[in-house]
Short mmCIF file of C-alpha atoms in Angstrom, two decimals:
data_model
loop_
_atom_site.label_atom_id
_atom_site.label_comp_id
_atom_site.label_asym_id
_atom_site.label_seq_id
_atom_site.Cartn_x
_atom_site.Cartn_y
_atom_site.Cartn_z
CA MET A 1 11.76 55.10 -34.32
CA GLY A 2 13.08 55.52 -30.72
CA SER A 3 11.06 55.42 -27.69
CA SER A 4 12.03 58.66 -27.40
CA ASN A 5 9.90 60.34 -29.72
CA THR A 6 7.27 59.29 -27.66
CA SER A 7 5.63 62.69 -26.46
CA GLU A 8 6.94 64.32 -29.88
CA PRO A 9 3.52 64.31 -31.67
CA LEU A 10 3.98 63.77 -36.04
CA LEU A 11 1.43 66.63 -36.98
CA ASP A 12 1.58 66.98 -40.97
CA ASN A 13 1.44 71.17 -43.01
CA HIS A 14 -2.16 71.42 -41.82
CA ASP A 15 -1.74 70.25 -38.09
CA GLU A 16 1.38 72.64 -38.41
CA LEU A 17 -0.81 75.60 -39.67
CA ASP A 18 -4.38 74.85 -37.95
CA ARG A 19 -1.46 74.27 -34.37
CA LYS A 20 -0.84 78.21 -34.73
CA GLU A 21 -4.32 78.87 -34.87
CA THR A 22 -5.02 76.89 -32.08
CA PRO A 23 -3.64 77.91 -29.12
CA ASN A 24 -1.39 75.21 -26.73
CA GLY A 25 -2.16 73.45 -24.29
CA ASN A 26 -0.39 76.29 -22.40
CA ASP A 27 -2.29 79.58 -23.77
CA ASP A 28 -5.43 79.90 -22.49
CA ASP A 29 -5.77 83.75 -23.29
CA VAL A 30 -6.97 83.22 -26.93
CA GLY A 31 -10.91 83.54 -26.51
CA PHE A 32 -13.31 79.63 -26.71
CA PHE A 33 -15.32 81.44 -30.59
CA LYS A 34 -11.62 82.45 -31.97
CA GLU A 35 -10.66 78.15 -30.92
CA PHE A 36 -13.83 77.22 -31.78
CA GLY A 37 -13.48 77.72 -35.50
CA PRO A 38 -10.37 75.67 -35.91
CA GLU A 39 -11.01 73.18 -34.09
CA SER A 40 -14.98 72.52 -35.15
CA LYS A 41 -13.21 72.53 -39.10
CA ARG A 42 -10.02 69.69 -37.99
CA LEU A 43 -13.93 67.23 -36.59
CA TRP A 44 -16.19 68.59 -39.93
CA GLU A 45 -12.66 67.13 -42.25
CA LEU A 46 -13.20 64.47 -40.55
CA ALA A 47 -16.57 63.81 -39.85
CA GLY A 48 -17.95 64.21 -43.50
CA PRO A 49 -15.67 62.25 -44.85
CA ALA A 50 -16.78 59.49 -42.31
CA ILE A 51 -20.85 59.98 -42.48
CA PHE A 52 -20.27 59.76 -46.40
CA THR A 53 -18.58 56.16 -46.06
CA SER A 54 -21.08 54.77 -43.04
CA ILE A 55 -24.00 55.90 -45.41
CA CYS A 56 -22.53 54.29 -49.03
CA GLN A 57 -21.74 50.80 -46.69
CA TYR A 58 -25.52 50.67 -45.05
CA SER A 59 -26.61 51.33 -48.01
CA LEU A 60 -24.97 47.83 -49.45
CA GLY A 61 -27.06 45.67 -47.50
CA ALA A 62 -30.57 48.18 -48.32
CA LEU A 63 -29.49 47.90 -51.39
CA THR A 64 -29.73 44.73 -51.81
CA GLN A 65 -32.95 44.08 -50.29
CA THR A 66 -34.35 46.04 -52.20
CA PHE A 67 -33.40 44.60 -55.08
CA SER A 68 -34.25 40.91 -54.04
CA GLY A 69 -37.94 42.67 -53.23
CA GLN A 70 -38.12 42.90 -57.29
CA VAL A 71 -37.81 39.08 -57.03
CA GLY A 72 -40.33 38.20 -54.97
CA GLU A 73 -41.54 38.29 -50.53
CA LEU A 74 -39.80 35.33 -50.15
CA GLU A 75 -36.45 37.04 -50.93
CA LEU A 76 -37.09 39.56 -49.81
CA ALA A 77 -37.66 38.19 -46.26
CA ALA A 78 -34.45 36.18 -46.42
CA VAL A 79 -32.26 38.85 -47.12
CA SER A 80 -34.35 41.08 -44.46
CA ILE A 81 -33.51 38.39 -41.94
CA GLU A 82 -30.40 37.89 -42.78
CA ASN A 83 -28.76 41.31 -43.20
CA SER A 84 -30.65 42.35 -39.52
CA VAL A 85 -30.00 39.53 -37.53
CA ILE A 86 -27.33 36.64 -38.73
CA SER A 87 -25.33 39.56 -40.44
CA GLY A 88 -26.16 41.87 -38.13
CA LEU A 89 -24.82 40.22 -35.72
CA ALA A 90 -21.52 39.60 -36.89
CA PHE A 91 -21.42 43.04 -37.86
CA GLY A 92 -21.78 44.34 -34.32
CA VAL A 93 -19.00 41.69 -33.06
CA MET A 94 -17.13 42.84 -35.91
CA LEU A 95 -17.22 46.30 -35.83
CA GLY A 96 -17.14 46.16 -31.71
CA MET A 97 -13.69 44.44 -31.56
CA GLY A 98 -12.27 46.06 -34.39
CA SER A 99 -12.90 49.76 -32.77
CA ALA A 100 -10.35 48.56 -30.15
CA LEU A 101 -7.69 50.54 -32.27
CA GLU A 102 -9.46 53.29 -32.26
CA THR A 103 -8.00 53.74 -28.88
CA LEU A 104 -4.18 52.17 -29.69
CA CYS A 105 -3.93 53.39 -33.53
CA GLY A 106 -5.12 57.10 -32.42
CA GLN A 107 -2.90 56.95 -29.65
CA ALA A 108 0.36 55.52 -31.36
CA PHE A 109 -0.07 58.30 -33.96
CA GLY A 110 -0.39 61.07 -31.67
CA ALA A 111 2.51 60.20 -30.08
CA GLY A 112 4.65 59.71 -33.54
CA GLN A 113 4.95 56.26 -32.94
CA ILE A 114 4.16 55.81 -36.97
CA ARG A 115 5.06 51.86 -37.15
CA LEU A 116 3.41 50.67 -34.44
CA LEU A 117 -0.17 51.52 -36.50
CA GLY A 118 0.89 48.58 -39.32
CA ILE A 119 1.32 45.88 -36.43
CA TYR A 120 -1.83 46.82 -34.28
CA MET A 121 -3.77 46.62 -37.38
CA GLN A 122 -1.92 43.24 -37.82
CA ARG A 123 -3.21 42.39 -34.05
CA SER A 124 -5.99 43.03 -35.00
CA TRP A 125 -6.40 41.86 -37.88
CA VAL A 126 -5.86 37.97 -35.96
CA ILE A 127 -8.03 38.88 -33.34
CA LEU A 128 -11.15 39.77 -35.70
CA LEU A 129 -10.30 36.34 -38.28
CA THR A 130 -10.73 34.23 -35.82
CA ALA A 131 -13.78 35.70 -34.38
CA ALA A 132 -14.81 35.61 -37.82
CA CYS A 133 -13.94 31.59 -37.90
CA VAL A 134 -16.15 31.04 -33.90
CA LEU A 135 -18.39 33.28 -35.51
CA VAL A 136 -19.27 31.00 -38.65
CA PRO A 137 -21.72 28.42 -36.74
CA ILE A 138 -24.06 30.82 -35.82
CA TYR A 139 -24.38 31.34 -40.28
CA VAL A 140 -24.58 27.18 -40.95
CA PHE A 141 -27.19 26.58 -38.52
CA SER A 142 -29.19 30.16 -38.78
CA PRO A 143 -32.03 27.97 -39.63
CA SER A 144 -32.56 25.85 -36.39
CA ILE A 145 -32.17 30.19 -34.42
CA LEU A 146 -34.06 31.07 -36.93
CA LEU A 147 -37.12 28.82 -36.14
CA PHE A 148 -36.09 29.38 -32.66
CA ALA A 149 -36.78 32.69 -32.77
CA GLY A 150 -39.81 32.33 -33.91
CA GLN A 151 -39.98 32.85 -37.88
CA THR A 152 -41.24 30.26 -40.10
CA THR A 153 -39.63 26.65 -41.16
CA ARG A 154 -39.86 28.89 -44.94
CA ILE A 155 -38.76 32.01 -43.98
CA SER A 156 -35.77 30.43 -41.76
CA ASN A 157 -34.52 27.58 -44.20
CA ALA A 158 -34.64 30.71 -47.45
CA ALA A 159 -32.88 32.67 -44.91
CA GLY A 160 -31.11 29.97 -43.46
CA LYS A 161 -29.40 29.24 -47.39
CA PHE A 162 -28.69 32.95 -47.94
CA ALA A 163 -26.97 33.15 -44.65
CA LEU A 164 -24.48 29.97 -45.95
CA TRP A 165 -24.09 32.32 -48.75
CA MET A 166 -22.99 35.23 -46.96
CA ILE A 167 -19.67 33.83 -44.81
CA PRO A 168 -17.48 35.65 -47.08
CA GLN A 169 -19.38 38.45 -46.52
CA LEU A 170 -18.38 38.16 -42.52
CA PHE A 171 -14.50 37.61 -43.49
CA ALA A 172 -15.01 40.49 -45.16
CA TYR A 173 -15.72 41.90 -41.67
CA ALA A 174 -12.59 41.26 -39.88
CA MET A 175 -10.69 42.87 -43.14
CA ASN A 176 -11.96 45.85 -42.96
CA PHE A 177 -12.98 47.65 -39.62
CA PRO A 178 -9.30 47.00 -38.51
CA ILE A 179 -7.78 48.30 -41.63
CA GLN A 180 -10.58 51.23 -41.57
CA LYS A 181 -9.64 52.37 -37.24
CA PHE A 182 -5.65 51.84 -39.36
CA LEU A 183 -6.66 54.63 -41.73
CA GLN A 184 -9.51 56.71 -39.46
CA ALA A 185 -6.10 57.43 -37.22
CA GLN A 186 -4.08 58.98 -39.82
CA ARG A 187 -6.88 60.97 -40.76
CA LYS A 188 -7.20 59.03 -44.02
CA VAL A 189 -11.07 59.39 -44.13
CA LEU A 190 -11.40 60.82 -48.24
CA VAL A 191 -10.05 57.46 -49.45
CA MET A 192 -12.54 55.61 -47.30
CA ALA A 193 -15.28 58.07 -48.49
CA TRP A 194 -14.06 57.51 -52.48
CA ILE A 195 -13.19 53.72 -52.54
CA SER A 196 -17.18 52.59 -50.78
CA ALA A 197 -18.96 55.41 -53.16
CA GLY A 198 -17.39 53.55 -56.56
CA VAL A 199 -18.40 50.45 -54.75
CA LEU A 200 -21.43 51.75 -54.12
CA VAL A 201 -21.84 52.99 -57.49
CA LEU A 202 -21.06 49.40 -59.03
CA HIS A 203 -22.79 47.30 -56.22
CA VAL A 204 -26.22 48.83 -58.06
CA LEU A 205 -25.05 48.02 -61.69
CA PHE A 206 -24.27 43.84 -60.62
CA SER A 207 -27.21 44.07 -58.02
CA TRP A 208 -29.59 45.02 -60.76
CA LEU A 209 -27.40 42.63 -63.73
CA PHE A 210 -26.87 39.76 -61.48
CA ILE A 211 -30.09 39.61 -59.36
CA LEU A 212 -32.81 40.91 -62.06
CA LYS A 213 -30.97 40.74 -65.75
CA PHE A 214 -29.75 36.93 -65.23
CA LYS A 215 -32.71 36.39 -62.65
CA TRP A 216 -29.90 34.40 -60.20
CA GLY A 217 -32.61 35.16 -57.36
CA LEU A 218 -30.39 35.11 -53.86
CA VAL A 219 -27.12 33.91 -55.42
CA GLY A 220 -27.03 36.79 -57.63
CA ALA A 221 -27.94 38.29 -53.72
CA ALA A 222 -25.24 37.41 -52.43
CA VAL A 223 -22.36 37.25 -55.18
CA THR A 224 -22.95 41.17 -55.34
CA LEU A 225 -23.30 41.82 -51.88
CA ASN A 226 -19.99 39.63 -50.48
CA THR A 227 -17.81 41.16 -53.76
CA SER A 228 -18.69 44.45 -53.62
CA TRP A 229 -17.56 44.42 -49.11
CA TRP A 230 -14.21 42.20 -49.95
CA LEU A 231 -14.38 44.71 -53.30
CA ILE A 232 -13.91 47.33 -50.13
CA VAL A 233 -11.10 45.27 -48.83
CA ILE A 234 -9.23 44.85 -51.59
CA LEU A 235 -9.02 48.45 -53.00
CA GLN A 236 -8.13 49.93 -49.25
CA LEU A 237 -5.09 47.49 -48.97
CA ILE A 238 -3.69 48.29 -52.43
CA TYR A 239 -3.81 51.89 -51.01
CA ILE A 240 -1.75 50.82 -47.77
CA PHE A 241 0.72 48.73 -49.98
CA VAL A 242 1.46 51.58 -52.43
CA THR A 243 2.13 54.29 -50.11
CA LYS A 244 3.18 52.74 -47.56
CA SER A 245 0.23 55.09 -45.75
CA ASP A 246 3.43 57.44 -44.22
CA GLY A 247 5.40 54.80 -42.88
CA ALA A 248 2.67 53.32 -40.49
CA TRP A 249 2.63 50.39 -42.83
CA THR A 250 5.89 48.34 -43.06
CA GLY A 251 4.90 45.58 -43.94
CA PHE A 252 3.88 41.48 -42.81
CA SER A 253 5.40 41.43 -39.46
CA CYS A 254 5.90 38.21 -36.59
CA LEU A 255 5.00 40.94 -33.78
CA ALA A 256 1.54 40.41 -35.02
CA PHE A 257 1.46 37.54 -32.63
CA GLN A 258 3.03 39.72 -29.38
CA ASP A 259 0.88 41.52 -26.53
CA LEU A 260 -1.54 39.47 -27.74
CA PHE A 261 -3.56 39.25 -24.70
CA GLY A 262 -4.17 43.06 -23.88
CA PHE A 263 -5.52 43.57 -27.93
CA VAL A 264 -7.84 40.71 -26.80
CA LYS A 265 -9.22 42.95 -23.46
CA LEU A 266 -9.36 45.96 -24.99
CA SER A 267 -10.75 44.30 -28.31
CA LEU A 268 -14.02 42.28 -26.41
CA ALA A 269 -14.59 45.54 -24.05
CA SER A 270 -15.45 47.44 -27.47
CA ALA A 271 -17.25 44.47 -28.85
CA VAL A 272 -19.19 44.10 -25.72
CA MET A 273 -19.97 47.95 -25.38
CA LEU A 274 -20.90 48.34 -29.08
CA CYS A 275 -23.30 45.28 -28.95
CA LEU A 276 -24.99 45.59 -26.26
CA GLU A 277 -26.12 49.65 -28.03
CA PHE A 278 -26.91 47.46 -31.09
CA TRP A 279 -29.31 44.81 -29.08
CA TYR A 280 -30.61 47.25 -26.64
CA LEU A 281 -32.97 48.64 -29.85
CA MET A 282 -33.60 45.27 -31.70
CA ILE A 283 -35.20 43.71 -28.69
CA LEU A 284 -37.45 47.20 -28.64
CA ILE A 285 -38.28 45.67 -31.85
CA ILE A 286 -39.18 41.87 -30.08
CA ILE A 287 -41.06 43.06 -27.14
CA THR A 288 -43.40 45.04 -28.96
CA GLY A 289 -44.11 41.88 -31.59
CA LEU A 290 -45.20 40.19 -27.78
CA LEU A 291 -48.08 42.70 -27.06
CA PRO A 292 -51.65 42.47 -28.38
CA ASN A 293 -52.38 42.32 -31.99
CA PRO A 294 -48.91 44.00 -32.76
CA LEU A 295 -48.85 44.54 -36.46
CA VAL A 296 -50.14 48.11 -36.28
CA PRO A 297 -47.49 48.88 -33.72
CA VAL A 298 -44.19 47.05 -34.88
CA ASP A 299 -45.06 48.39 -38.78
CA ALA A 300 -44.89 52.03 -37.07
CA MET A 301 -42.13 51.29 -34.49
CA SER A 302 -39.50 50.04 -37.83
CA ILE A 303 -40.58 53.04 -39.46
CA CYS A 304 -39.53 55.17 -36.72
CA MET A 305 -36.15 53.13 -36.24
CA ASN A 306 -35.77 53.25 -39.53
CA ILE A 307 -35.51 57.29 -39.46
CA ASP A 308 -33.21 56.94 -36.65
CA GLY A 309 -30.63 54.63 -38.34
CA TRP A 310 -30.84 57.54 -41.04
CA GLN A 311 -29.77 60.26 -37.92
CA ALA A 312 -27.64 57.34 -36.53
CA MET A 313 -24.92 57.44 -39.84
CA ILE A 314 -24.12 61.87 -38.56
CA SER A 315 -24.52 60.48 -34.97
CA ILE A 316 -21.44 57.61 -36.26
CA GLY A 317 -19.13 59.98 -38.13
CA PHE A 318 -19.02 62.42 -34.80
CA ASN A 319 -18.80 58.98 -32.80
CA ALA A 320 -15.17 59.03 -35.14
CA ALA A 321 -14.08 62.05 -35.58
CA ILE A 322 -14.68 62.57 -32.03
CA SER A 323 -13.03 58.96 -31.41
CA VAL A 324 -9.79 60.59 -33.45
CA ARG A 325 -9.17 63.98 -32.41
CA VAL A 326 -8.70 62.50 -28.60
CA SER A 327 -7.00 59.73 -29.16
CA ASN A 328 -4.61 61.61 -31.08
CA GLU A 329 -3.92 64.52 -28.66
CA LEU A 330 -3.21 62.88 -25.28
CA GLY A 331 -1.14 60.15 -27.86
CA ALA A 332 0.99 63.68 -28.45
CA GLY A 333 -0.13 64.40 -24.95
CA ASN A 334 -2.46 67.46 -25.52
CA ALA A 335 -4.39 66.77 -23.20
CA ARG A 336 -6.35 70.51 -23.04
CA LEU A 337 -6.92 70.16 -26.67
CA ALA A 338 -8.54 66.78 -25.75
CA LYS A 339 -10.80 68.42 -23.53
CA PHE A 340 -11.52 70.85 -25.69
CA SER A 341 -12.66 68.56 -28.46
CA VAL A 342 -15.37 66.91 -26.96
CA ILE A 343 -16.70 70.11 -25.81
CA VAL A 344 -16.85 71.46 -29.39
CA VAL A 345 -18.55 67.96 -30.87
CA SER A 346 -20.91 67.87 -28.01
CA LEU A 347 -21.99 71.30 -29.01
CA THR A 348 -21.74 70.17 -32.71
CA SER A 349 -23.90 67.28 -32.32
CA THR A 350 -26.16 68.30 -29.86
CA ALA A 351 -26.88 71.22 -32.50
CA ILE A 352 -27.47 68.68 -35.24
CA GLY A 353 -30.12 66.94 -32.61
CA ALA A 354 -32.13 69.48 -31.94
CA ALA A 355 -32.24 70.55 -35.73
CA CYS A 356 -33.68 66.78 -36.38
CA LEU A 357 -36.03 66.72 -33.96
CA ILE A 358 -37.58 70.06 -34.42
CA VAL A 359 -38.30 68.51 -38.37
CA VAL A 360 -39.32 65.26 -36.93
CA LEU A 361 -42.40 66.67 -34.53
CA ALA A 362 -42.58 69.28 -37.81
CA THR A 363 -42.97 66.31 -39.88
CA ARG A 364 -45.00 63.59 -38.16
CA GLU A 365 -48.23 63.73 -39.57
CA TYR A 366 -46.72 63.72 -43.20
CA PHE A 367 -43.53 61.42 -42.07
CA PRO A 368 -45.53 58.05 -42.00
CA TYR A 369 -47.24 58.27 -45.44
CA LEU A 370 -44.11 57.72 -47.46
CA PHE A 371 -43.40 54.09 -46.07
CA THR A 372 -47.02 53.10 -45.61
CA ASN A 373 -50.91 53.60 -46.64
CA SER A 374 -52.70 52.48 -43.64
CA ASP A 375 -53.82 54.91 -42.06
CA ALA A 376 -53.58 52.90 -38.79
CA VAL A 377 -50.14 52.36 -38.84
CA ALA A 378 -49.58 56.22 -40.42
CA ASN A 379 -51.67 57.25 -36.75
CA GLU A 380 -49.79 54.97 -34.50
CA THR A 381 -46.74 56.09 -36.37
CA LYS A 382 -47.39 59.39 -35.38
CA LYS A 383 -48.19 58.92 -31.67
CA LEU A 384 -44.34 57.22 -31.44
CA ALA A 385 -42.84 60.17 -33.27
CA ILE A 386 -42.73 61.96 -29.89
CA MET A 387 -40.45 59.57 -28.66
CA LEU A 388 -38.78 59.51 -32.23
CA ALA A 389 -37.73 62.87 -31.83
CA TRP A 390 -36.33 62.54 -27.88
CA THR A 391 -34.58 59.39 -29.22
CA VAL A 392 -32.38 61.69 -32.35
CA LEU A 393 -31.78 63.87 -29.73
CA LEU A 394 -29.90 61.58 -27.21
CA ASN A 395 -28.66 60.18 -30.04
CA SER A 396 -27.21 62.57 -31.53
CA LEU A 397 -25.04 63.27 -28.58
CA GLN A 398 -24.87 59.88 -27.23
CA PRO A 399 -22.97 58.22 -29.29
CA VAL A 400 -20.14 61.28 -29.13
CA LEU A 401 -19.91 60.49 -25.48
CA SER A 402 -18.95 57.23 -26.53
CA GLY A 403 -16.24 57.82 -29.19
CA VAL A 404 -14.27 59.84 -26.40
CA ALA A 405 -14.77 56.98 -24.60
CA VAL A 406 -13.27 54.63 -27.45
CA GLY A 407 -10.63 57.94 -27.78
CA ALA A 408 -9.47 57.32 -24.80
CA GLY A 409 -9.32 53.97 -23.87
CA TRP A 410 -12.71 53.41 -21.49
CA GLN A 411 -14.45 50.54 -23.09
CA ALA A 412 -14.51 47.88 -20.33
CA LEU A 413 -15.93 51.11 -17.91
CA VAL A 414 -18.73 52.26 -20.98
CA ALA A 415 -19.86 48.18 -21.26
CA TYR A 416 -20.79 48.23 -17.48
CA ILE A 417 -22.64 51.27 -18.14
CA ASN A 418 -24.77 49.87 -20.53
CA ILE A 419 -25.03 47.07 -18.79
CA ALA A 420 -26.29 48.50 -15.54
CA CYS A 421 -28.32 51.54 -17.83
CA TYR A 422 -30.09 49.74 -21.16
CA TYR A 423 -30.90 46.55 -19.02
CA ILE A 424 -31.27 46.57 -15.09
CA VAL A 425 -33.14 50.09 -15.70
CA GLY A 426 -34.29 50.31 -18.94
CA LEU A 427 -35.60 47.47 -20.47
CA PRO A 428 -37.66 46.33 -17.35
CA ALA A 429 -39.08 49.63 -17.83
CA GLY A 430 -40.46 49.62 -20.95
CA VAL A 431 -41.58 46.00 -19.85
CA LEU A 432 -43.32 47.58 -16.55
CA LEU A 433 -45.20 50.26 -18.72
CA GLY A 434 -45.97 48.74 -22.25
CA PHE A 435 -47.26 45.73 -19.92
CA LYS A 436 -48.64 46.40 -17.02
CA LEU A 437 -49.56 49.92 -17.23
CA ASP A 438 -50.59 49.34 -20.66
CA LEU A 439 -49.15 51.95 -23.05
CA GLY A 440 -48.60 49.62 -25.51
CA ALA A 441 -45.33 50.47 -28.05
CA MET A 442 -45.09 54.47 -26.18
CA GLY A 443 -44.85 52.49 -22.84
CA ILE A 444 -41.83 50.35 -24.27
CA TRP A 445 -39.55 52.93 -26.14
CA GLY A 446 -40.26 55.31 -23.09
CA GLY A 447 -38.94 53.30 -21.01
CA MET A 448 -35.60 52.61 -23.71
CA ILE A 449 -35.25 56.16 -23.46
CA GLY A 450 -35.66 56.01 -19.58
CA GLY A 451 -32.35 53.90 -19.32
CA VAL A 452 -30.53 56.00 -23.11
CA CYS A 453 -30.76 59.42 -20.67
CA LEU A 454 -29.35 57.42 -17.60
CA GLN A 455 -26.57 56.32 -19.57
CA THR A 456 -26.28 59.64 -21.19
CA ILE A 457 -25.66 61.74 -18.45
CA ILE A 458 -23.88 59.14 -16.75
CA LEU A 459 -20.92 59.02 -19.37
CA ILE A 460 -21.54 63.52 -19.16
CA ALA A 461 -20.78 63.44 -15.54
CA ILE A 462 -18.00 61.38 -16.57
CA THR A 463 -16.18 63.73 -19.14
CA THR A 464 -16.74 66.62 -17.51
CA MET A 465 -14.76 65.31 -13.99
CA THR A 466 -11.70 63.69 -15.82
CA ASN A 467 -8.57 64.35 -15.44
CA TRP A 468 -6.89 65.10 -19.02
CA GLU A 469 -3.78 65.46 -17.76
CA LYS A 470 -3.61 62.04 -16.38
CA GLU A 471 -6.51 60.13 -19.58
CA ALA A 472 -2.49 61.62 -21.40
CA ASN A 473 -0.03 60.80 -19.54
CA LEU A 474 -2.05 56.90 -19.58
CA ALA A 475 -1.58 57.42 -23.26
CA VAL A 476 1.51 57.47 -23.48
CA SER A 477 2.26 54.55 -20.81
CA ARG A 478 -0.39 53.07 -23.27
CA VAL A 479 1.99 53.16 -26.23
CA LYS A 480 5.02 51.96 -24.86
CA GLN A 481 3.83 49.61 -23.56
CA TRP A 482 1.52 47.78 -26.43
CA GLY A 483 4.30 48.78 -28.85
CA GLY A 484 6.43 46.30 -27.54
CA THR A 485 10.01 45.89 -29.68
CA ALA A 486 7.98 47.49 -32.12
CA ALA A 487 7.97 51.32 -29.77
CA ASN A 488 11.72 50.81 -29.30
CA ASP A 489 13.36 49.69 -32.26
#
């Protein structure tokens, strides 16, 4: 595919139909609402399966914890801590580094350079598998790490043993996330949704069989969870290898080892950007645990974080959808459509966030009792529900703006913004309000919300002031630069 095709978007029949319904970058005569419908349809076609996929994959670890809890308290603690701390750290790093492909594959697809997608995915495999090897010592020395973090010797040893058995999952992450970004860029999200759903059903069956029926305990949990993640990887690879993914996969290539420096730089920026957000929420729980008599506020905070985590699955779907739309349109040189997609998804996700805010406030007298029988924990949760309501509203828009940043390739800029807003403003404000002003958990959370709010305002300002024509030109240059030899074949 020659470089002369760089400015010609690759469109399927569905896209051709949509572009007849939706004006191109030079047609401003059609009204906003006429444009809104087709664009909203395209976004939901991406976001719906992405949300479903996120829920299915999120449920793998959650269900493993549930089955382990049927075995005993120690098994539940071991799986919970390994999932949230050790695997959680690896998940954030791998997902973040893999997110670099959302920029590169999306823009290459929009530019019509389909062959580059397979090469980009292979380069990402090289980088993420190397990063996985670097992360292995965290699994090996996890008992000492958990002891240092304040866990008991018994729990640390059990979780550390389980972490050793979960090393295969780490390498499944390294393979899976580049594959998902590769498929997302081509809008093949239904494939991932069906595979994830099928694996989830098998995961439930084999979790019951190995953990409870055969009484394998933690060994059964590890075998089942590792197998499920690798089954997702293998089934996706079979699909890619058999279908050739409409020409995006042309086989393994030595080009995967070229131009790695730019990939590493963007991958690290993506990882830092995402991990700073993950760690921000983890620190919220840790700081709350330092309060006097922390058991009740920690339990209440955990309930609220659980609800926020499920609502986040919706935001993750929109994050993926807008990342694909922006990168595709910028790669195709359609600056106006990229900008319009941002407007549509921002309005849609904010409306959903507002609905979630209303639901949280309307049910705050009732939902705490779904998680606890303690009146003290329930009452504390009712107080925190106000903070939770504003958090779900902010978290409906903030991930979307982060998705815009990924689609446009602004990961490094957003990483700096996250450091300033979260760790220079939000975290100190939370400590000040929670401890110095004796506002407790509400003060800690209030300060953290301040950091998220500031970050969201800055991202809105950056997105609003963006020169989308310039970004489209940069996307074309990026495809040529990092496509290397393959772009000129």
